[in-house]
CSV table of C-alpha atoms and ligand atoms in Angstrom, one decimal:
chain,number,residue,atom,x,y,z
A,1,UNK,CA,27.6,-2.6,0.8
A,2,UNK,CA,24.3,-1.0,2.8
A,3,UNK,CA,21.2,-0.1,3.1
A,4,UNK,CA,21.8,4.0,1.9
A,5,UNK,CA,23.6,1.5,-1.3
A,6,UNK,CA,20.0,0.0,-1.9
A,7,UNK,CA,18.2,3.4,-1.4
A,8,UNK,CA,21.0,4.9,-3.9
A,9,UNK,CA,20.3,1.5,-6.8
A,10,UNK,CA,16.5,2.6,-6.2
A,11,UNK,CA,16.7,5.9,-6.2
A,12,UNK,CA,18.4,5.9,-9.6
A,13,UNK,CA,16.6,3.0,-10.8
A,14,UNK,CA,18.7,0.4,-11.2
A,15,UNK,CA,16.3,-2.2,-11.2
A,16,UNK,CA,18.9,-5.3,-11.3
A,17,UNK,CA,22.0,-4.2,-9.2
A,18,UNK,CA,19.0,-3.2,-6.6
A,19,UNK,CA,17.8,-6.8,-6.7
A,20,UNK,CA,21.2,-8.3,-6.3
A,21,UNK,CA,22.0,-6.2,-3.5
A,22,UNK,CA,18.7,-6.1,-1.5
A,23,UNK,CA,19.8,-10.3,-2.0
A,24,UNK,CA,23.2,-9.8,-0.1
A,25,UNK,CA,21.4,-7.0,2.4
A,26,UNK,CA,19.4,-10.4,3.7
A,27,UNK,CA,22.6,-12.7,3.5
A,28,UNK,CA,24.0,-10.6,5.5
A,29,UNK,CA,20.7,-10.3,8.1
A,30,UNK,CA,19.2,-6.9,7.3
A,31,UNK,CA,15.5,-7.3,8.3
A,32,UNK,CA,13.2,-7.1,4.6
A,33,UNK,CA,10.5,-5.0,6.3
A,34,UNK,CA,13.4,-2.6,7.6
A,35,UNK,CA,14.8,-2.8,4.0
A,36,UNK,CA,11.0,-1.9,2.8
A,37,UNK,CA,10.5,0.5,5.0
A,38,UNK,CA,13.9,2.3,4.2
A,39,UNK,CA,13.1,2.5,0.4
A,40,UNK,CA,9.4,3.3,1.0
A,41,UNK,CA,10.5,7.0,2.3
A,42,UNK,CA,13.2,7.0,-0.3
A,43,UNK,CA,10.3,6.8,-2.4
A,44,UNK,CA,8.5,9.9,-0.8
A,45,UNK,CA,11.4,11.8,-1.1
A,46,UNK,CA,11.8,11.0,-5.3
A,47,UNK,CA,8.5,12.2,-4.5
A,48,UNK,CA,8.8,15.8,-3.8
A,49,UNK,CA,12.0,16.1,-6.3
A,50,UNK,CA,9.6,15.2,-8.6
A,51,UNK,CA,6.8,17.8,-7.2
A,52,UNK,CA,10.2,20.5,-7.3
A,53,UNK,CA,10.7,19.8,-11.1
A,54,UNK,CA,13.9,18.5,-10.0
A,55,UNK,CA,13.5,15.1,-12.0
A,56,UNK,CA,10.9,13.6,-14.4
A,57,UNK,CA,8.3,11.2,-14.7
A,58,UNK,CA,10.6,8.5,-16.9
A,59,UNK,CA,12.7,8.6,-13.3
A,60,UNK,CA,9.9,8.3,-10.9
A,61,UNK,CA,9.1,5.1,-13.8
A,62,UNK,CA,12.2,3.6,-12.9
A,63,UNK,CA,12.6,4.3,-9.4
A,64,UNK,CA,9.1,2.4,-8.8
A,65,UNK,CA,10.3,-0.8,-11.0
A,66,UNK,CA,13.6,-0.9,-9.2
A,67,UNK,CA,11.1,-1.0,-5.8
A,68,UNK,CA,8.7,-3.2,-7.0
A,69,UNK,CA,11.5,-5.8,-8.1
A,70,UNK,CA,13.3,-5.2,-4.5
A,71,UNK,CA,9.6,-6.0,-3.1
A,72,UNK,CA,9.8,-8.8,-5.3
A,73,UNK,CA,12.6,-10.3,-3.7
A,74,UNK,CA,11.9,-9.4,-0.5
A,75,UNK,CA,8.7,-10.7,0.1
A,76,UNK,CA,9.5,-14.4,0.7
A,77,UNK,CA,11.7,-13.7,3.7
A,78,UNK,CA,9.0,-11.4,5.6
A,79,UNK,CA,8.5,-13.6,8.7
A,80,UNK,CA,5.4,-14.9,8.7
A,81,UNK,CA,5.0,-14.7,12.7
A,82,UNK,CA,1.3,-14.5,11.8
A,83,UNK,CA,1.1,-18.3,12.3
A,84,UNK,CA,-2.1,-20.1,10.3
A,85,UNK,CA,-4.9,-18.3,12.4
A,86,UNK,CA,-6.8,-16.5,9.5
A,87,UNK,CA,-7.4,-13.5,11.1
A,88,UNK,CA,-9.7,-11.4,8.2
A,89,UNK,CA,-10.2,-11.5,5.0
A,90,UNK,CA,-9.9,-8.8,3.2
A,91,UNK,CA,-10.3,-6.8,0.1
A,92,UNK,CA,-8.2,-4.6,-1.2
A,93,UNK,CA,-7.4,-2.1,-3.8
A,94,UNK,CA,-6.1,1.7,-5.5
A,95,UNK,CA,-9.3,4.0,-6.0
A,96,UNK,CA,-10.8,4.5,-9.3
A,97,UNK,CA,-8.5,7.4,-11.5
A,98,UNK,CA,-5.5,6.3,-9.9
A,99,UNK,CA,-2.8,3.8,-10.7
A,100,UNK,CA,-0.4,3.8,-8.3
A,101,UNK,CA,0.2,0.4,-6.7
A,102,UNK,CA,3.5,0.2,-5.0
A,103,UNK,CA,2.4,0.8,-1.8
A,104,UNK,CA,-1.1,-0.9,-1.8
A,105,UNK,CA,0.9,-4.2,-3.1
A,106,UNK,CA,3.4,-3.7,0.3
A,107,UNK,CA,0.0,-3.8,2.4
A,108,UNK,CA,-1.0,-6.6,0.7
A,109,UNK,CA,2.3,-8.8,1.1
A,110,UNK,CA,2.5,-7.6,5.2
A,111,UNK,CA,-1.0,-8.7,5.8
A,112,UNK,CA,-0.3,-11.7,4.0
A,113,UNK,CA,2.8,-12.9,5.8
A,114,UNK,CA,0.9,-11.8,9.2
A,115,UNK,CA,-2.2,-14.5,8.9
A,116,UNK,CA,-4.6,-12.3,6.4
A,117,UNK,CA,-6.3,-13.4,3.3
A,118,UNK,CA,-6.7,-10.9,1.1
A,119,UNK,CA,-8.4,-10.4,-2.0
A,120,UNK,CA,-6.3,-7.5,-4.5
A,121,UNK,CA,-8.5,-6.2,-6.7
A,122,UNK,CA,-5.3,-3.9,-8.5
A,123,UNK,CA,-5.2,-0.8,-9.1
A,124,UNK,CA,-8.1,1.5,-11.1
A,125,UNK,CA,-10.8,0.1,-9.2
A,126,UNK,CA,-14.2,1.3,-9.3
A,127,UNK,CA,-15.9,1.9,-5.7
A,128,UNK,CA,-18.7,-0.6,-7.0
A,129,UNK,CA,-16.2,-3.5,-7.6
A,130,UNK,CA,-14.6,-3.3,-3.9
A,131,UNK,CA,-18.0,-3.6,-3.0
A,132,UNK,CA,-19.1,-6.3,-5.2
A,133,UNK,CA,-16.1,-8.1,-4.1
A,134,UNK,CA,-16.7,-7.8,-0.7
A,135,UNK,CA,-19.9,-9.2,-0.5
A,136,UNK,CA,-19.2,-12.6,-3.0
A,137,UNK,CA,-15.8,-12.7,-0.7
A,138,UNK,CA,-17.7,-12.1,2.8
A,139,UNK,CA,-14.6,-10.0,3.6
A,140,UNK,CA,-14.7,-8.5,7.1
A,141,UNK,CA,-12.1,-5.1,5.4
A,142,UNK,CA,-12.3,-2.8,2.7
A,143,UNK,CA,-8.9,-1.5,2.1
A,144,UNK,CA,-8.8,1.2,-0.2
A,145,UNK,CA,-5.3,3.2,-1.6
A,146,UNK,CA,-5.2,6.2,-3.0
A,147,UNK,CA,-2.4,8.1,-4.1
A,148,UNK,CA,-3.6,11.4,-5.6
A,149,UNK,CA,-5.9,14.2,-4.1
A,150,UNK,CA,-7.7,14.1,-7.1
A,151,UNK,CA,-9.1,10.3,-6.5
A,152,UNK,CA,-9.6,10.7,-2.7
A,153,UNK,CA,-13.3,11.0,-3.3
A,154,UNK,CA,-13.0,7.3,-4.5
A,155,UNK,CA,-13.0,6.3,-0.7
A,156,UNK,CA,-15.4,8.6,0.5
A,157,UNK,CA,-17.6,7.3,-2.5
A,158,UNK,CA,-17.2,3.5,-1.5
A,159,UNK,CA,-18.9,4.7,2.1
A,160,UNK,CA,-21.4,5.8,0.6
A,161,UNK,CA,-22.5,3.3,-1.4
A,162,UNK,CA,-22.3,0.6,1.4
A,163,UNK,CA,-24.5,3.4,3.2
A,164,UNK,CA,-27.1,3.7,0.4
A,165,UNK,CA,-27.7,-0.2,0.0
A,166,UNK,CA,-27.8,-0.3,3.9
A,167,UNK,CA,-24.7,-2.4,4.5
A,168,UNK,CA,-22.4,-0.4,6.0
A,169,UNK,CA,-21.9,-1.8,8.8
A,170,UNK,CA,-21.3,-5.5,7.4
A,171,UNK,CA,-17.3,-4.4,6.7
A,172,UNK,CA,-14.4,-2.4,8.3
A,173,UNK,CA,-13.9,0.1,5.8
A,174,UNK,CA,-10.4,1.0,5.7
A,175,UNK,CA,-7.7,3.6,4.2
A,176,UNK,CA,-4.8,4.8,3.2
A,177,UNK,CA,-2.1,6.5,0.7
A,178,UNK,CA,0.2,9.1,1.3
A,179,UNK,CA,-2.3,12.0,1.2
A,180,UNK,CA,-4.3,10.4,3.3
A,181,UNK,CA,-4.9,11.1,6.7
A,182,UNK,CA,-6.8,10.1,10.2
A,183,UNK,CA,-8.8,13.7,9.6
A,184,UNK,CA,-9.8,12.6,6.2
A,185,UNK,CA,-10.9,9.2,7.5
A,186,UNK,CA,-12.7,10.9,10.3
A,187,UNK,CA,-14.5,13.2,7.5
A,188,UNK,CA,-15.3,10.4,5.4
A,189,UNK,CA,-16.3,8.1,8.3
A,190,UNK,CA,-14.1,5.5,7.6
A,191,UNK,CA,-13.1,2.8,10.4
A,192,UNK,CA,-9.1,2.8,10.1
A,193,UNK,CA,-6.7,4.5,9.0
A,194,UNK,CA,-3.1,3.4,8.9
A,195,UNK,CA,0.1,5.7,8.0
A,196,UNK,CA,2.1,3.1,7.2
A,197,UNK,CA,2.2,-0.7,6.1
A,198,UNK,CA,4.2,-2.1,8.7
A,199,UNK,CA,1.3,-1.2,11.6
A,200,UNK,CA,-1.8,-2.3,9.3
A,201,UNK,CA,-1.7,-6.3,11.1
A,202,UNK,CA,-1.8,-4.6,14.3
A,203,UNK,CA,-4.2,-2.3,13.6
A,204,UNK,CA,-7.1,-4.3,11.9
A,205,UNK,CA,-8.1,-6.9,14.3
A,206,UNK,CA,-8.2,-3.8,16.6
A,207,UNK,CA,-11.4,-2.4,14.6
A,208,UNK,CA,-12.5,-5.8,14.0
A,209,UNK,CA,-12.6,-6.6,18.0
A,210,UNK,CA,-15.8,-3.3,18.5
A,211,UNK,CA,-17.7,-5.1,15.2
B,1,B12,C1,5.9,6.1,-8.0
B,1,B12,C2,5.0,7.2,-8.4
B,1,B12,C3,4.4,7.1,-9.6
B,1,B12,C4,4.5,5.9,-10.5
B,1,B12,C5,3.5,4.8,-10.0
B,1,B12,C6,4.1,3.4,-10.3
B,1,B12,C7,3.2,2.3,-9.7
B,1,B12,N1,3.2,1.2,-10.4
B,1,B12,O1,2.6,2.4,-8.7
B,1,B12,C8,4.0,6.5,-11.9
B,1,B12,C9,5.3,7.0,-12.6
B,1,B12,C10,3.3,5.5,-12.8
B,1,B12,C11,3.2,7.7,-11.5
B,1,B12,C12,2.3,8.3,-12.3
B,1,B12,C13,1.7,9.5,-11.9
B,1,B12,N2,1.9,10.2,-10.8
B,1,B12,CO1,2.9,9.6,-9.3
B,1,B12,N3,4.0,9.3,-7.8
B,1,B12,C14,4.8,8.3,-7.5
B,1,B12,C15,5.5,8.6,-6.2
B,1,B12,C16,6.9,9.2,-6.5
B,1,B12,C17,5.7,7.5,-5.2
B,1,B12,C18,4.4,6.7,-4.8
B,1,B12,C19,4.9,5.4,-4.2
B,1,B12,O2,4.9,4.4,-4.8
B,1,B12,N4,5.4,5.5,-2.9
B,1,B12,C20,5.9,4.4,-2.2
B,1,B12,C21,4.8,3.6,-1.4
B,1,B12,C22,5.4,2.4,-0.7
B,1,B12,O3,4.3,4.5,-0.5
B,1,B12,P1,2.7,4.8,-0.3
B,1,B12,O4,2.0,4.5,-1.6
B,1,B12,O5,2.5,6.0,0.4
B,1,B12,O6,2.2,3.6,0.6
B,1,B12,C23,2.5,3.4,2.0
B,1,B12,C24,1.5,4.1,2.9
B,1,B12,O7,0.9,5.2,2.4
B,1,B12,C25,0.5,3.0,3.2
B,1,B12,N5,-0.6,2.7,2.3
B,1,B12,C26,-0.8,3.0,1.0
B,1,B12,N6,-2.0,2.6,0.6
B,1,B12,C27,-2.6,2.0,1.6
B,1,B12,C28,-3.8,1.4,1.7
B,1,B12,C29,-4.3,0.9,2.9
B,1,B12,C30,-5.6,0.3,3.0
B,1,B12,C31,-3.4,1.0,4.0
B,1,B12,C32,-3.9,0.4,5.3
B,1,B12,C33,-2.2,1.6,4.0
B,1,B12,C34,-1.8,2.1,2.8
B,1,B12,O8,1.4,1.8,3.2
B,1,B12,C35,2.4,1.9,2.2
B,1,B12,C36,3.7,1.4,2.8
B,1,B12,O9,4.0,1.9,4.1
B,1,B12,C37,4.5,9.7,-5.6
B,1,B12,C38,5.1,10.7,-4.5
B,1,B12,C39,4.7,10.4,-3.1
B,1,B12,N7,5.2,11.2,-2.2
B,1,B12,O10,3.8,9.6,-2.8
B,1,B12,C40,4.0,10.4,-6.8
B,1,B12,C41,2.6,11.1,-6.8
B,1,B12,C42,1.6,10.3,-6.1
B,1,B12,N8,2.3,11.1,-8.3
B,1,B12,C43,1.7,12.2,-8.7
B,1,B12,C44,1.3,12.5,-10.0
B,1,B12,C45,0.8,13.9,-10.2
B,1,B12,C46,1.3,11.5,-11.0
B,1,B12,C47,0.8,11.6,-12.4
B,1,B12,C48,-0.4,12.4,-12.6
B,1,B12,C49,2.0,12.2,-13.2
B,1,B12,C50,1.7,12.6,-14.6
B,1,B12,N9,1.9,13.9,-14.8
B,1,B12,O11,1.3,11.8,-15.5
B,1,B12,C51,0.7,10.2,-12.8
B,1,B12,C52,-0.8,9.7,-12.5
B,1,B12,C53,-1.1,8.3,-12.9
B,1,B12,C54,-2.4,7.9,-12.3
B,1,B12,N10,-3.5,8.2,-12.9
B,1,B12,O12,-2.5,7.4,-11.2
B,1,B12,C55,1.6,13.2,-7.5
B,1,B12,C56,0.1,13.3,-7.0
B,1,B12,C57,-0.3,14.7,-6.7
B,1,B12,C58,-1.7,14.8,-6.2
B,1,B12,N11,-2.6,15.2,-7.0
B,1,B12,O13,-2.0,14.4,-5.1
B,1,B12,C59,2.6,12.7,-6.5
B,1,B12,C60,2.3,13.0,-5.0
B,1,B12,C61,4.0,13.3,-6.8
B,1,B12,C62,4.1,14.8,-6.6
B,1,B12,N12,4.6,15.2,-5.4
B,1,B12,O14,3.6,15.6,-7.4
B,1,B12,N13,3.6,8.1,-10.2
């Protein structure tokens, strides 16, 4: 049994043999974030079959439980090499319109395991709550995930609120979701972008160092 036997339980959404075998996969030393990694562009590519009309929505359905319960059991094994140092706090969450969480939970468990506290405010979120949030939490982030070009705005938005009540530059305002992209945070003024989970812990005390 592998790793293309997980992507294969995921891919067809077979929630409980995935969960089993992504057990074994760690028995037998397979690193979780590789595992994670793996199914994360498995995901992408369920994806564009689903942009093709090749499959359906009830698919994509199951093919995101079967991930979330491999996440699930994955995430206690993540080494937590981050040692006890706090090193942000952060909120997080998926833009307003848009309820896709998969990926913004994955950032959430990494930064986690590598020494950040973080605040998830789920999916749905309206660019007033992050803010709200923020402030009560004294977060030094604002991770926003979106998922759809349709709620993309929802970051841009979020700026510009912290710009009209003249706190912008009390948080690092960060995003990301796969149709996101550094030009978009460029446009939008954002602070960080990050492509993928596994580089976000690396990435955010880099901003946080030119505060
Ligand atoms: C799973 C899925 C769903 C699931 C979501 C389940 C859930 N609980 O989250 C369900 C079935 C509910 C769903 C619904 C819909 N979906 Co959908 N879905 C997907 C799919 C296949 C995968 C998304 C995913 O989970 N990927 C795996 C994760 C791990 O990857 P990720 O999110 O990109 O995250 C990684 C990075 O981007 C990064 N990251 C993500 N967020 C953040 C945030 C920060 C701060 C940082 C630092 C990093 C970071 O780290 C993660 C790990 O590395 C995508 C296809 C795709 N290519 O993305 C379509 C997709 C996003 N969906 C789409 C659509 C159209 C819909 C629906 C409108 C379908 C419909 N007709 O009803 C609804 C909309 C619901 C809504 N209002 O949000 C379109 C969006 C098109 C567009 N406009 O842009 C896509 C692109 C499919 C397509 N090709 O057409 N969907």
């Amino acid at each position: 049994m592998s790793l293309e036997n997980l992507n294969k339980l995921v891919k067809e959404g077979e929630t409980e043999d995935a969960k089993v075998l992504a057990q074994q996969l760690l028995q037998d030393g397979i690193d979780p974030l590789k595992m994670i990694e793996t199914l994360t562009q498995t995901m992408a590519r369920v994806g564009d079959l689903f942009a093709k009309l090749e499959i359906f929505l009830p698919e994509i359905m199951l093919c995101g439980e079967a991930l979330t319960g491999v996440v699930d059991i994955l995430s206690p094994y993540l080494d937590a090499s981050g040692g006890r140092e706090i090193k942000g706090k952060v909120v997080i969450g998926v833009v307003k319109g848009d309820l896709h969480e998969i990926g913004k939970n994955i950032v959430k468990l990494i930064l986690e395991t590598n020494g950040f506290v973080v605040k998830d405010l789920g999916y749905d979120v309206d660019s007033l709550t992050f803010i709200k949030e923020a402030e009560a939490m004294k977060a030094d982030f604002i991770a926003s995930s979106s998922l759809m070009t349709t709620t993309m705005p929802g970051q841009l938005e979020i700026i510009e609120i912290l710009k009209s009540k003249g706190i912008r530059d009390q948080f690092k305002v960060v995003i990301g979701g796969a149709p996101t992209s550094q030009e978009w945070a460029d446009k939008i003024g954002a602070d960080l972008y990050c492509a993928h989970a596994k580089s976000a812990p690396e990435k955010f005390p880099a901003v946080l160092d030119n505060k």
